[in-house]
CSV table of C-alpha atoms in Angstrom, one decimal:
chain,number,residue,atom,x,y,z
A,1,MET,CA,2.6,-3.1,-18.6
A,2,PRO,CA,1.3,-0.9,-15.8
A,3,VAL,CA,-1.9,1.0,-16.4
A,4,ASN,CA,-1.1,4.7,-17.0
A,5,LEU,CA,1.8,4.6,-14.6
A,6,GLN,CA,5.3,5.8,-15.1
A,7,ALA,CA,8.4,5.6,-13.0
A,8,PRO,CA,8.8,8.7,-10.8
A,9,ASP,CA,11.0,11.6,-11.9
A,10,ALA,CA,13.8,11.8,-9.3
A,11,ARG,CA,13.7,15.6,-9.6
A,12,SER,CA,10.1,15.7,-8.4
A,13,LEU,CA,10.9,13.9,-5.2
A,14,LYS,CA,11.5,16.4,-2.4
A,15,THR,CA,14.0,15.7,0.3
A,16,VAL,CA,12.8,15.5,3.9
A,17,ALA,CA,15.0,17.1,6.5
A,18,GLY,CA,16.3,14.5,8.9
A,19,VAL,CA,16.1,11.5,6.5
A,20,GLU,CA,18.8,9.9,4.4
A,21,LEU,CA,18.5,6.8,2.3
A,22,GLY,CA,21.3,4.4,1.1
A,23,ILE,CA,21.0,1.5,-1.3
A,24,ALA,CA,23.1,-1.6,-2.1
A,25,LYS,CA,23.2,-4.6,-4.4
A,26,ALA,CA,23.5,-7.4,-1.8
A,27,GLU,CA,22.6,-10.3,-4.2
A,28,ILE,CA,19.9,-11.5,-1.7
A,29,ARG,CA,18.2,-13.5,-4.4
A,30,LYS,CA,19.3,-12.2,-7.8
A,31,PRO,CA,22.6,-10.7,-8.9
A,32,ASN,CA,23.2,-7.1,-10.0
A,33,ARG,CA,19.9,-5.6,-8.7
A,34,LYS,CA,19.2,-3.1,-5.9
A,35,ASP,CA,17.8,-5.1,-3.1
A,36,LEU,CA,18.9,-3.5,0.2
A,37,LEU,CA,17.8,-0.2,1.7
A,38,VAL,CA,18.7,1.7,4.9
A,39,VAL,CA,16.8,4.8,5.9
A,40,ARG,CA,18.7,6.8,8.5
A,41,ILE,CA,16.5,9.0,10.7
A,42,ASP,CA,17.7,11.8,12.9
A,43,GLU,CA,17.3,11.6,16.6
A,44,ASP,CA,14.0,12.6,18.2
A,45,ALA,CA,11.9,11.8,15.1
A,46,GLN,CA,8.5,10.2,15.8
A,47,VAL,CA,7.6,7.0,14.0
A,48,GLY,CA,4.2,5.3,13.8
A,49,GLY,CA,3.0,2.4,11.8
A,50,VAL,CA,0.5,-0.4,11.1
A,51,PHE,CA,1.2,-4.0,10.1
A,52,THR,CA,-0.4,-7.0,8.5
A,53,GLN,CA,-3.2,-8.8,10.3
A,54,ASN,CA,-2.2,-12.1,8.7
A,55,ARG,CA,-1.6,-14.5,11.7
A,56,LEU,CA,1.4,-16.0,9.9
A,57,CYS,CA,3.1,-12.7,10.0
A,58,ALA,CA,6.8,-12.5,9.0
A,59,ALA,CA,9.7,-12.4,11.5
A,60,PRO,CA,10.6,-8.8,10.6
A,61,VAL,CA,7.0,-7.7,11.4
A,62,ILE,CA,7.2,-9.3,14.8
A,63,VAL,CA,10.5,-7.6,15.5
A,64,ALA,CA,9.5,-4.2,14.1
A,65,ARG,CA,6.3,-4.2,16.2
A,66,GLU,CA,8.3,-5.0,19.3
A,67,HIS,CA,10.9,-2.3,18.6
A,68,LEU,CA,8.3,0.3,17.7
A,69,ALA,CA,6.4,-0.4,20.9
A,70,ARG,CA,9.4,0.6,22.9
A,71,SER,CA,9.7,3.9,21.0
A,72,THR,CA,12.2,5.3,23.6
A,73,PRO,CA,14.8,6.1,22.6
A,74,SER,CA,13.5,7.1,19.2
A,75,VAL,CA,13.8,4.9,16.0
A,76,ARG,CA,17.0,5.7,14.2
A,77,ALA,CA,16.8,3.5,11.1
A,78,LEU,CA,14.6,1.4,8.8
A,79,VAL,CA,16.3,-1.5,7.0
A,80,VAL,CA,14.5,-3.1,4.1
A,81,ASN,CA,15.5,-6.1,2.0
A,82,THR,CA,13.8,-7.6,-1.1
A,83,GLY,CA,14.1,-11.0,-2.5
A,84,ASN,CA,13.4,-12.8,0.7
A,85,ALA,CA,10.4,-12.3,3.0
A,86,ASN,CA,11.8,-14.0,6.1
A,87,ALA,CA,8.3,-15.4,6.7
A,88,GLY,CA,7.5,-19.0,7.7
A,89,THR,CA,11.0,-19.2,9.1
A,90,GLY,CA,10.2,-19.9,12.7
A,91,LYS,CA,12.5,-18.9,15.6
A,92,GLN,CA,15.5,-18.7,13.3
A,93,GLY,CA,13.7,-16.0,11.3
A,94,ILE,CA,13.3,-14.0,14.4
A,95,ALA,CA,17.0,-14.4,15.3
A,96,ASP,CA,17.9,-13.4,11.7
A,97,ALA,CA,15.8,-10.3,11.8
A,98,ARG,CA,17.4,-9.3,15.1
A,99,ALA,CA,20.9,-10.0,13.7
A,100,VAL,CA,20.2,-7.6,10.8
A,101,CYS,CA,19.1,-4.9,13.3
A,102,ARG,CA,22.2,-5.4,15.4
A,103,ALA,CA,24.4,-5.0,12.3
A,104,VAL,CA,22.7,-1.8,11.3
A,105,ALA,CA,22.8,-0.5,14.9
A,106,SER,CA,26.6,-1.1,15.1
A,107,LEU,CA,27.2,0.9,12.0
A,108,LEU,CA,25.0,3.8,13.1
A,109,GLY,CA,26.1,3.8,16.8
A,110,CYS,CA,22.6,3.1,18.2
A,111,ASP,CA,20.8,0.3,20.0
A,112,GLU,CA,19.3,-2.5,18.0
A,113,SER,CA,15.9,-1.7,19.3
A,114,GLN,CA,16.1,1.6,17.5
A,115,VAL,CA,16.2,-0.2,14.1
A,116,LEU,CA,13.0,-1.5,12.4
A,117,PRO,CA,13.5,-4.4,9.9
A,118,PHE,CA,11.3,-5.1,6.9
A,119,SER,CA,11.5,-7.9,4.3
A,120,THR,CA,9.7,-8.8,1.1
A,121,GLY,CA,10.1,-11.6,-1.4
A,122,VAL,CA,9.9,-15.4,-1.3
A,123,ILE,CA,8.3,-17.0,1.8
A,124,MET,CA,9.7,-20.0,3.7
A,125,GLU,CA,13.4,-19.5,2.8
A,126,PRO,CA,16.1,-18.6,5.3
A,127,LEU,CA,17.2,-15.0,5.3
A,128,PRO,CA,20.7,-14.7,3.9
A,129,VAL,CA,22.0,-12.6,6.8
A,130,ALA,CA,25.6,-12.8,5.7
A,131,ARG,CA,24.8,-11.2,2.4
A,132,ILE,CA,22.8,-8.4,4.0
A,133,GLU,CA,25.5,-7.7,6.6
A,134,ALA,CA,28.0,-7.6,3.7
A,135,GLY,CA,25.8,-5.1,1.8
A,136,LEU,CA,25.2,-2.7,4.7
A,137,PRO,CA,28.5,-0.8,4.4
A,138,ALA,CA,27.6,0.1,0.8
A,139,CYS,CA,24.2,1.3,2.1
A,140,MET,CA,25.9,3.6,4.6
A,141,ALA,CA,28.3,4.9,2.0
A,142,ASP,CA,25.4,5.7,-0.2
A,143,LEU,CA,23.3,7.6,2.4
A,144,ARG,CA,21.8,10.8,0.8
A,145,ALA,CA,18.8,12.9,1.3
A,146,ASP,CA,17.9,12.9,-2.4
A,147,ASN,CA,18.0,9.1,-2.8
A,148,TRP,CA,14.3,8.5,-2.9
A,149,ALA,CA,14.0,7.3,-6.5
A,150,SER,CA,16.7,4.7,-6.0
A,151,ALA,CA,15.2,3.7,-2.7
A,152,ALA,CA,11.9,3.0,-4.5
A,153,GLU,CA,13.7,0.7,-6.9
A,154,ALA,CA,15.5,-1.1,-4.1
A,155,ILE,CA,12.3,-2.4,-2.5
A,156,MET,CA,10.6,-3.8,-5.7
A,157,THR,CA,9.8,-7.5,-6.2
A,158,THR,CA,7.4,-8.3,-9.0
A,159,ASP,CA,6.8,-4.5,-9.5
A,160,THR,CA,7.5,-3.3,-13.0
A,161,VAL,CA,7.6,0.4,-12.0
A,162,ALA,CA,9.1,2.1,-8.9
A,163,LYS,CA,6.6,3.9,-6.8
A,164,ALA,CA,7.4,7.3,-5.2
A,165,CYS,CA,5.8,10.7,-4.9
A,166,SER,CA,6.0,14.0,-2.9
A,167,ARG,CA,3.8,16.8,-1.8
A,168,GLN,CA,4.3,20.1,0.0
A,169,VAL,CA,1.3,21.1,2.1
A,170,SER,CA,0.3,23.9,4.5
A,171,VAL,CA,-0.1,22.8,8.1
A,172,ALA,CA,-0.8,25.4,10.7
A,173,GLY,CA,0.2,28.0,8.2
A,174,LYS,CA,3.6,26.5,7.6
A,175,LEU,CA,5.0,24.6,4.6
A,176,VAL,CA,5.5,20.8,5.3
A,177,THR,CA,7.1,18.3,3.0
A,178,VAL,CA,5.8,14.7,2.6
A,179,THR,CA,7.6,12.2,0.5
A,180,GLY,CA,7.0,8.4,0.3
A,181,ILE,CA,7.8,5.2,-1.5
A,182,ALA,CA,5.9,1.9,-1.7
A,183,LYS,CA,6.2,-1.5,-3.3
A,184,GLY,CA,3.5,-4.0,-4.3
A,185,SER,CA,2.1,-5.7,-7.3
A,186,GLY,CA,0.7,-9.0,-6.2
A,187,MET,CA,-0.5,-10.6,-2.9
A,188,ILE,CA,-2.4,-7.4,-2.3
A,189,HIS,CA,-5.4,-7.3,-0.1
A,190,PRO,CA,-4.4,-5.4,2.9
A,191,ASN,CA,-6.2,-5.4,6.3
A,192,MET,CA,-4.3,-2.2,7.2
A,193,ALA,CA,-1.9,-1.2,4.5
A,194,THR,CA,-0.1,-2.9,1.7
A,195,MET,CA,3.0,-4.8,1.1
A,196,LEU,CA,5.4,-2.1,2.1
A,197,GLY,CA,5.0,1.7,2.3
A,198,PHE,CA,7.1,4.3,3.9
A,199,VAL,CA,6.1,8.0,4.1
A,200,CYS,CA,8.3,10.7,5.7
A,201,THR,CA,7.5,14.2,6.7
A,202,ASP,CA,9.3,17.0,8.4
A,203,ALA,CA,6.2,17.9,10.5
A,204,ARG,CA,6.6,18.4,14.2
A,205,VAL,CA,4.2,15.9,16.0
A,206,SER,CA,3.9,13.8,19.1
A,207,GLN,CA,4.1,10.0,19.1
A,208,SER,CA,0.3,9.7,19.6
A,209,VAL,CA,-0.2,12.0,16.6
A,210,VAL,CA,2.0,10.0,14.2
A,211,GLN,CA,0.5,6.7,15.3
A,212,ALA,CA,-3.1,8.0,14.9
A,213,ALA,CA,-2.2,9.5,11.5
A,214,SER,CA,-0.7,6.2,10.3
A,215,ARG,CA,-4.0,4.4,11.1
A,216,ARG,CA,-6.1,7.2,9.6
A,217,VAL,CA,-4.0,7.5,6.4
A,218,ALA,CA,-3.8,3.7,5.9
A,219,ASP,CA,-7.6,3.4,6.1
A,220,LYS,CA,-8.0,6.0,3.4
A,221,SER,CA,-5.4,4.6,1.0
A,222,PHE,CA,-3.8,1.2,1.4
A,223,ASN,CA,-6.9,-0.2,3.0
A,224,CYS,CA,-8.8,0.7,-0.2
A,225,ILE,CA,-7.0,-1.5,-2.7
A,226,THR,CA,-6.9,-5.1,-3.8
A,227,VAL,CA,-5.2,-6.9,-6.6
A,228,ASP,CA,-5.9,-10.5,-5.9
A,229,GLY,CA,-7.5,-10.8,-2.4
A,230,ASP,CA,-4.4,-12.3,-0.7
A,231,THR,CA,-3.2,-10.6,2.5
A,232,SER,CA,0.6,-10.7,2.6
A,233,THR,CA,2.5,-12.0,5.6
A,234,ASN,CA,4.8,-8.9,5.4
A,235,ASP,CA,2.5,-5.9,5.1
A,236,ALA,CA,3.8,-2.7,6.8
A,237,PHE,CA,3.0,1.0,6.4
A,238,MET,CA,5.2,3.4,8.3
A,239,ILE,CA,5.1,7.2,8.8
A,240,VAL,CA,8.3,9.0,10.0
A,241,ALA,CA,7.9,12.6,11.3
A,242,THR,CA,11.3,14.2,11.8
A,243,GLY,CA,10.1,17.4,13.5
A,244,LYS,CA,12.4,19.6,11.4
A,245,ALA,CA,9.7,21.9,9.9
A,246,ASP,CA,9.3,25.4,11.3
A,247,MET,CA,5.8,24.9,12.8
A,248,PRO,CA,4.1,24.5,16.2
A,249,ARG,CA,4.2,20.9,17.4
A,250,ILE,CA,1.0,19.0,17.0
A,251,GLU,CA,0.4,17.4,20.4
A,252,ARG,CA,-2.9,15.6,20.0
A,253,PRO,CA,-4.7,13.8,17.2
A,254,GLU,CA,-7.4,16.4,16.8
A,255,GLY,CA,-7.9,19.9,15.5
A,256,GLU,CA,-7.3,21.7,12.3
A,257,ALA,CA,-3.6,21.2,12.1
A,258,PHE,CA,-3.9,17.5,12.6
A,259,GLU,CA,-6.5,17.3,9.9
A,260,GLN,CA,-4.4,19.3,7.5
A,261,LEU,CA,-1.4,17.0,8.1
A,262,CYS,CA,-3.5,13.8,7.6
A,263,ALA,CA,-4.8,15.3,4.4
A,264,GLY,CA,-1.3,15.9,3.1
A,265,LEU,CA,-0.1,12.4,4.1
A,266,ALA,CA,-3.2,10.8,2.6
A,267,GLU,CA,-2.5,12.5,-0.8
A,268,VAL,CA,0.8,10.8,-1.0
A,269,ALA,CA,-0.5,7.5,0.4
A,270,VAL,CA,-3.4,7.4,-2.0
A,271,GLU,CA,-1.1,8.0,-5.0
A,272,LEU,CA,1.2,5.2,-3.9
A,273,ALA,CA,-1.7,2.9,-3.2
A,274,GLN,CA,-3.2,3.5,-6.6
A,275,ALA,CA,0.2,3.0,-8.2
A,276,ILE,CA,0.3,-0.5,-6.7
A,277,VAL,CA,-3.1,-1.4,-8.3
A,278,ARG,CA,-2.0,0.2,-11.6
A,279,ASP,CA,1.1,-2.0,-11.5
A,280,GLY,CA,-0.9,-5.1,-10.4
A,281,GLU,CA,0.6,-8.3,-11.7
A,282,GLY,CA,-0.5,-8.6,-15.3
A,283,ALA,CA,-3.0,-5.7,-15.0
A,284,SER,CA,-4.4,-4.1,-18.1
A,285,LYS,CA,-7.3,-2.2,-16.4
A,286,PHE,CA,-7.5,0.2,-13.4
A,287,VAL,CA,-11.0,0.0,-11.9
A,288,THR,CA,-12.6,2.2,-9.3
A,289,ILE,CA,-15.3,0.5,-7.3
A,290,LEU,CA,-17.7,3.1,-5.8
A,291,ILE,CA,-20.4,1.9,-3.4
A,292,GLU,CA,-23.0,4.5,-2.4
A,293,GLY,CA,-26.1,4.5,-0.3
A,294,GLY,CA,-25.0,2.1,2.4
A,295,LYS,CA,-26.0,2.1,6.1
A,296,ASP,CA,-22.3,2.4,7.0
A,297,VAL,CA,-18.9,2.3,5.5
A,298,HIS,CA,-18.3,-1.3,6.7
A,299,GLU,CA,-21.1,-2.7,4.6
A,300,CYS,CA,-20.1,-0.5,1.6
A,301,ARG,CA,-16.6,-2.1,1.8
A,302,LYS,CA,-18.1,-5.6,2.1
A,303,VAL,CA,-20.0,-5.0,-1.2
A,304,GLY,CA,-17.0,-3.3,-2.9
A,305,TYR,CA,-14.5,-6.0,-2.0
A,306,ALA,CA,-16.9,-8.8,-3.0
A,307,ILE,CA,-16.9,-7.2,-6.5
A,308,ALA,CA,-13.2,-6.5,-6.5
A,309,HIS,CA,-12.2,-10.0,-5.4
A,310,SER,CA,-14.3,-12.0,-7.7
A,311,PRO,CA,-12.2,-13.9,-10.3
A,312,LEU,CA,-15.2,-14.0,-12.6
A,313,VAL,CA,-15.7,-10.3,-12.4
A,314,LYS,CA,-12.0,-9.6,-12.8
A,315,THR,CA,-11.6,-11.8,-15.8
A,316,ALA,CA,-14.7,-10.1,-17.3
A,317,PHE,CA,-12.9,-6.8,-16.8
A,318,PHE,CA,-9.9,-8.1,-18.7
A,319,ALA,CA,-12.2,-9.2,-21.6
A,320,SER,CA,-14.2,-6.0,-21.6
A,321,ASP,CA,-17.2,-8.2,-21.2
A,322,PRO,CA,-20.1,-6.5,-19.4
A,323,ASN,CA,-21.3,-9.7,-17.8
A,324,LEU,CA,-23.7,-8.0,-15.4
A,325,GLY,CA,-24.7,-11.3,-13.7
A,326,ARG,CA,-21.2,-11.7,-12.3
A,327,ILE,CA,-21.3,-8.3,-10.6
A,328,LEU,CA,-24.8,-8.7,-9.3
A,329,ALA,CA,-23.9,-12.1,-7.9
A,330,ALA,CA,-21.0,-10.7,-6.1
A,331,ILE,CA,-23.2,-8.0,-4.5
A,332,GLY,CA,-25.6,-10.7,-3.5
A,333,TYR,CA,-23.1,-12.9,-1.7
A,334,SER,CA,-21.2,-9.9,-0.1
A,335,GLY,CA,-22.7,-10.7,3.3
A,336,ILE,CA,-25.4,-8.0,3.7
A,337,ASP,CA,-28.2,-10.2,4.9
A,338,ASP,CA,-31.0,-7.7,4.7
A,339,LEU,CA,-30.0,-6.3,1.3
A,340,ASP,CA,-32.9,-5.5,-0.9
A,341,VAL,CA,-31.6,-6.4,-4.3
A,342,ASP,CA,-34.6,-4.9,-6.0
A,343,ALA,CA,-33.6,-1.5,-4.7
A,344,LEU,CA,-30.0,-1.2,-6.0
A,345,ASP,CA,-28.7,0.5,-9.1
A,346,LEU,CA,-25.6,-0.5,-11.0
A,347,TYR,CA,-23.5,1.7,-13.4
A,348,LEU,CA,-20.5,1.2,-15.6
A,349,ASP,CA,-19.1,4.7,-15.7
A,350,ASP,CA,-22.2,6.7,-16.5
A,351,VAL,CA,-24.0,3.9,-18.2
A,352,HIS,CA,-27.0,2.8,-16.1
A,353,VAL,CA,-26.9,-1.0,-16.6
A,354,ALA,CA,-29.1,-2.5,-13.9
A,355,THR,CA,-32.0,-1.4,-11.7
A,356,ALA,CA,-34.8,-3.0,-9.7
A,357,GLY,CA,-33.0,-6.3,-9.6
A,358,GLY,CA,-32.6,-6.6,-13.4
A,359,ARG,CA,-31.3,-5.0,-16.6
A,360,HIS,CA,-32.1,-1.3,-17.0
A,361,PRO,CA,-34.8,-0.9,-19.7
A,362,ASP,CA,-32.6,1.5,-21.7
A,363,TYR,CA,-29.4,-0.4,-21.4
A,364,VAL,CA,-27.7,-1.8,-24.5
A,365,GLU,CA,-24.7,-4.1,-24.2
A,366,GLU,CA,-22.6,-2.1,-26.6
A,367,ALA,CA,-22.6,0.9,-24.2
A,368,GLY,CA,-21.4,-1.3,-21.3
A,369,LYS,CA,-18.7,-2.8,-23.5
A,370,ARG,CA,-17.5,0.6,-24.5
A,371,ALA,CA,-17.1,1.6,-20.8
A,372,MET,CA,-15.2,-1.6,-19.9
A,373,SER,CA,-12.9,-1.4,-22.9
A,374,LYS,CA,-11.2,1.7,-21.5
A,375,SER,CA,-8.0,1.3,-19.5
A,376,GLU,CA,-9.7,3.1,-16.6
A,377,PHE,CA,-13.4,2.9,-15.7
A,378,CYS,CA,-15.7,2.9,-12.6
A,379,VAL,CA,-18.2,0.4,-11.3
A,380,ARG,CA,-20.7,2.3,-9.3
A,381,VAL,CA,-23.4,0.7,-7.0
A,382,ASN,CA,-26.1,2.5,-5.1
A,383,LEU,CA,-27.6,0.4,-2.4
A,384,HIS,CA,-30.3,2.9,-1.4
A,385,ARG,CA,-30.0,2.0,2.2
A,386,GLY,CA,-28.4,5.1,3.7
A,387,THR,CA,-25.8,7.9,3.2
A,388,ALA,CA,-22.5,6.0,3.6
A,389,ARG,CA,-20.2,5.6,0.7
A,390,THR,CA,-16.7,4.2,0.0
A,391,GLN,CA,-14.3,4.0,-2.9
A,392,LEU,CA,-11.9,1.1,-3.6
A,393,TRP,CA,-9.4,0.5,-6.4
A,394,THR,CA,-8.7,-2.8,-8.1
A,395,CYS,CA,-7.5,-4.2,-11.5
A,396,ASP,CA,-8.4,-7.0,-13.8
A,397,PHE,CA,-7.0,-10.6,-14.0
A,398,SER,CA,-5.2,-11.3,-17.3
A,399,HIS,CA,-3.3,-14.3,-18.6
A,400,ASP,CA,-0.1,-12.6,-17.4
A,401,TYR,CA,-1.2,-12.8,-13.8
A,402,VAL,CA,-1.2,-16.6,-13.9
A,403,THR,CA,2.2,-16.6,-15.7
A,404,ILE,CA,3.8,-14.3,-13.3
A,405,ASN,CA,2.7,-16.2,-10.2
A,406,ALA,CA,3.3,-19.6,-11.8
A,407,GLU,CA,6.9,-18.6,-12.4
A,408,TYR,CA,7.5,-16.5,-9.3
A,409,ARG,CA,10.1,-18.8,-7.7
A,410,THR,CA,11.9,-19.9,-10.8
């Protein structure tokens, strides 16, 4: 069961002018489930995005990058399928991704380069293009501005809960809407984003602004999560800005309006990113890793991810076992060569458990166990090396994680 996470209330998800979403049951891998999504975007919208850094990236990532780089004429649609990742499929996978783009383009009356494809699911299996093409007319017939909740369901794989949220924020004194969906539960250790995330806004911005915002927002949200330390072949995070809001156009990635927009986008992205961790495969604990006192953010992240990725630490989280040696060992092998281990402090929530390279003199194990027994708690480390800090989010490893991944393809 997900950790303190419920499916979104469709009534809470605000429409974004210039965006419509349509869903179909194309039976890509399993019968009678939503597995195909088309997002139709009005002309002149600006689209930016970041993609996986896995060198064995999926065919749709390659095609989407290529199409996004052209950016003129503007992107008119996103097409997303679940059940099949179209990764590890060679040249045929590229051809299949292009075929899906052509099929969408023919239905929308645009060029195939104006369609961005996304896939998620099982790797190294041929994409069932015929099923996708057969399902696309149903997607088109279903296009609606208020279809966000259903769209979130259509991109799920091992997720147990759909992930979507909305905000309305003030940018340059005008009200701007931000709504997004994401999917992800396992194979989560992004080098830019997560499995799949799509955030739309009606803000008026230039192409350079939306691209800069996508990098900024990903770094504050999807780049701060890990479930299992595996970087997916299919990661993508996209921001669509339709320009329908009554506001001055933001031309450059700087200034107060840009910062306000990024803050609003980040609110949505952080909630979606945390939802992925809360719904981590087999997760029973949601854990914040807070690293303080670093020389820079980079070294804080190295320490944080060393803790968050350790199977020994994560299984201790599951058992509510305050095995401090596992956490200290992870800090020690994090790659900070000049780290003074005698200077650091370690806390479980507000319980000071270690200092000066060893157990805190006032620490009793019962207090640590109480902190780790909660469904949500914080591991805080102060390196005492500077003023930099970072915050990551992770979960535990349970028996169910092994079961889910052992049975994923069956």
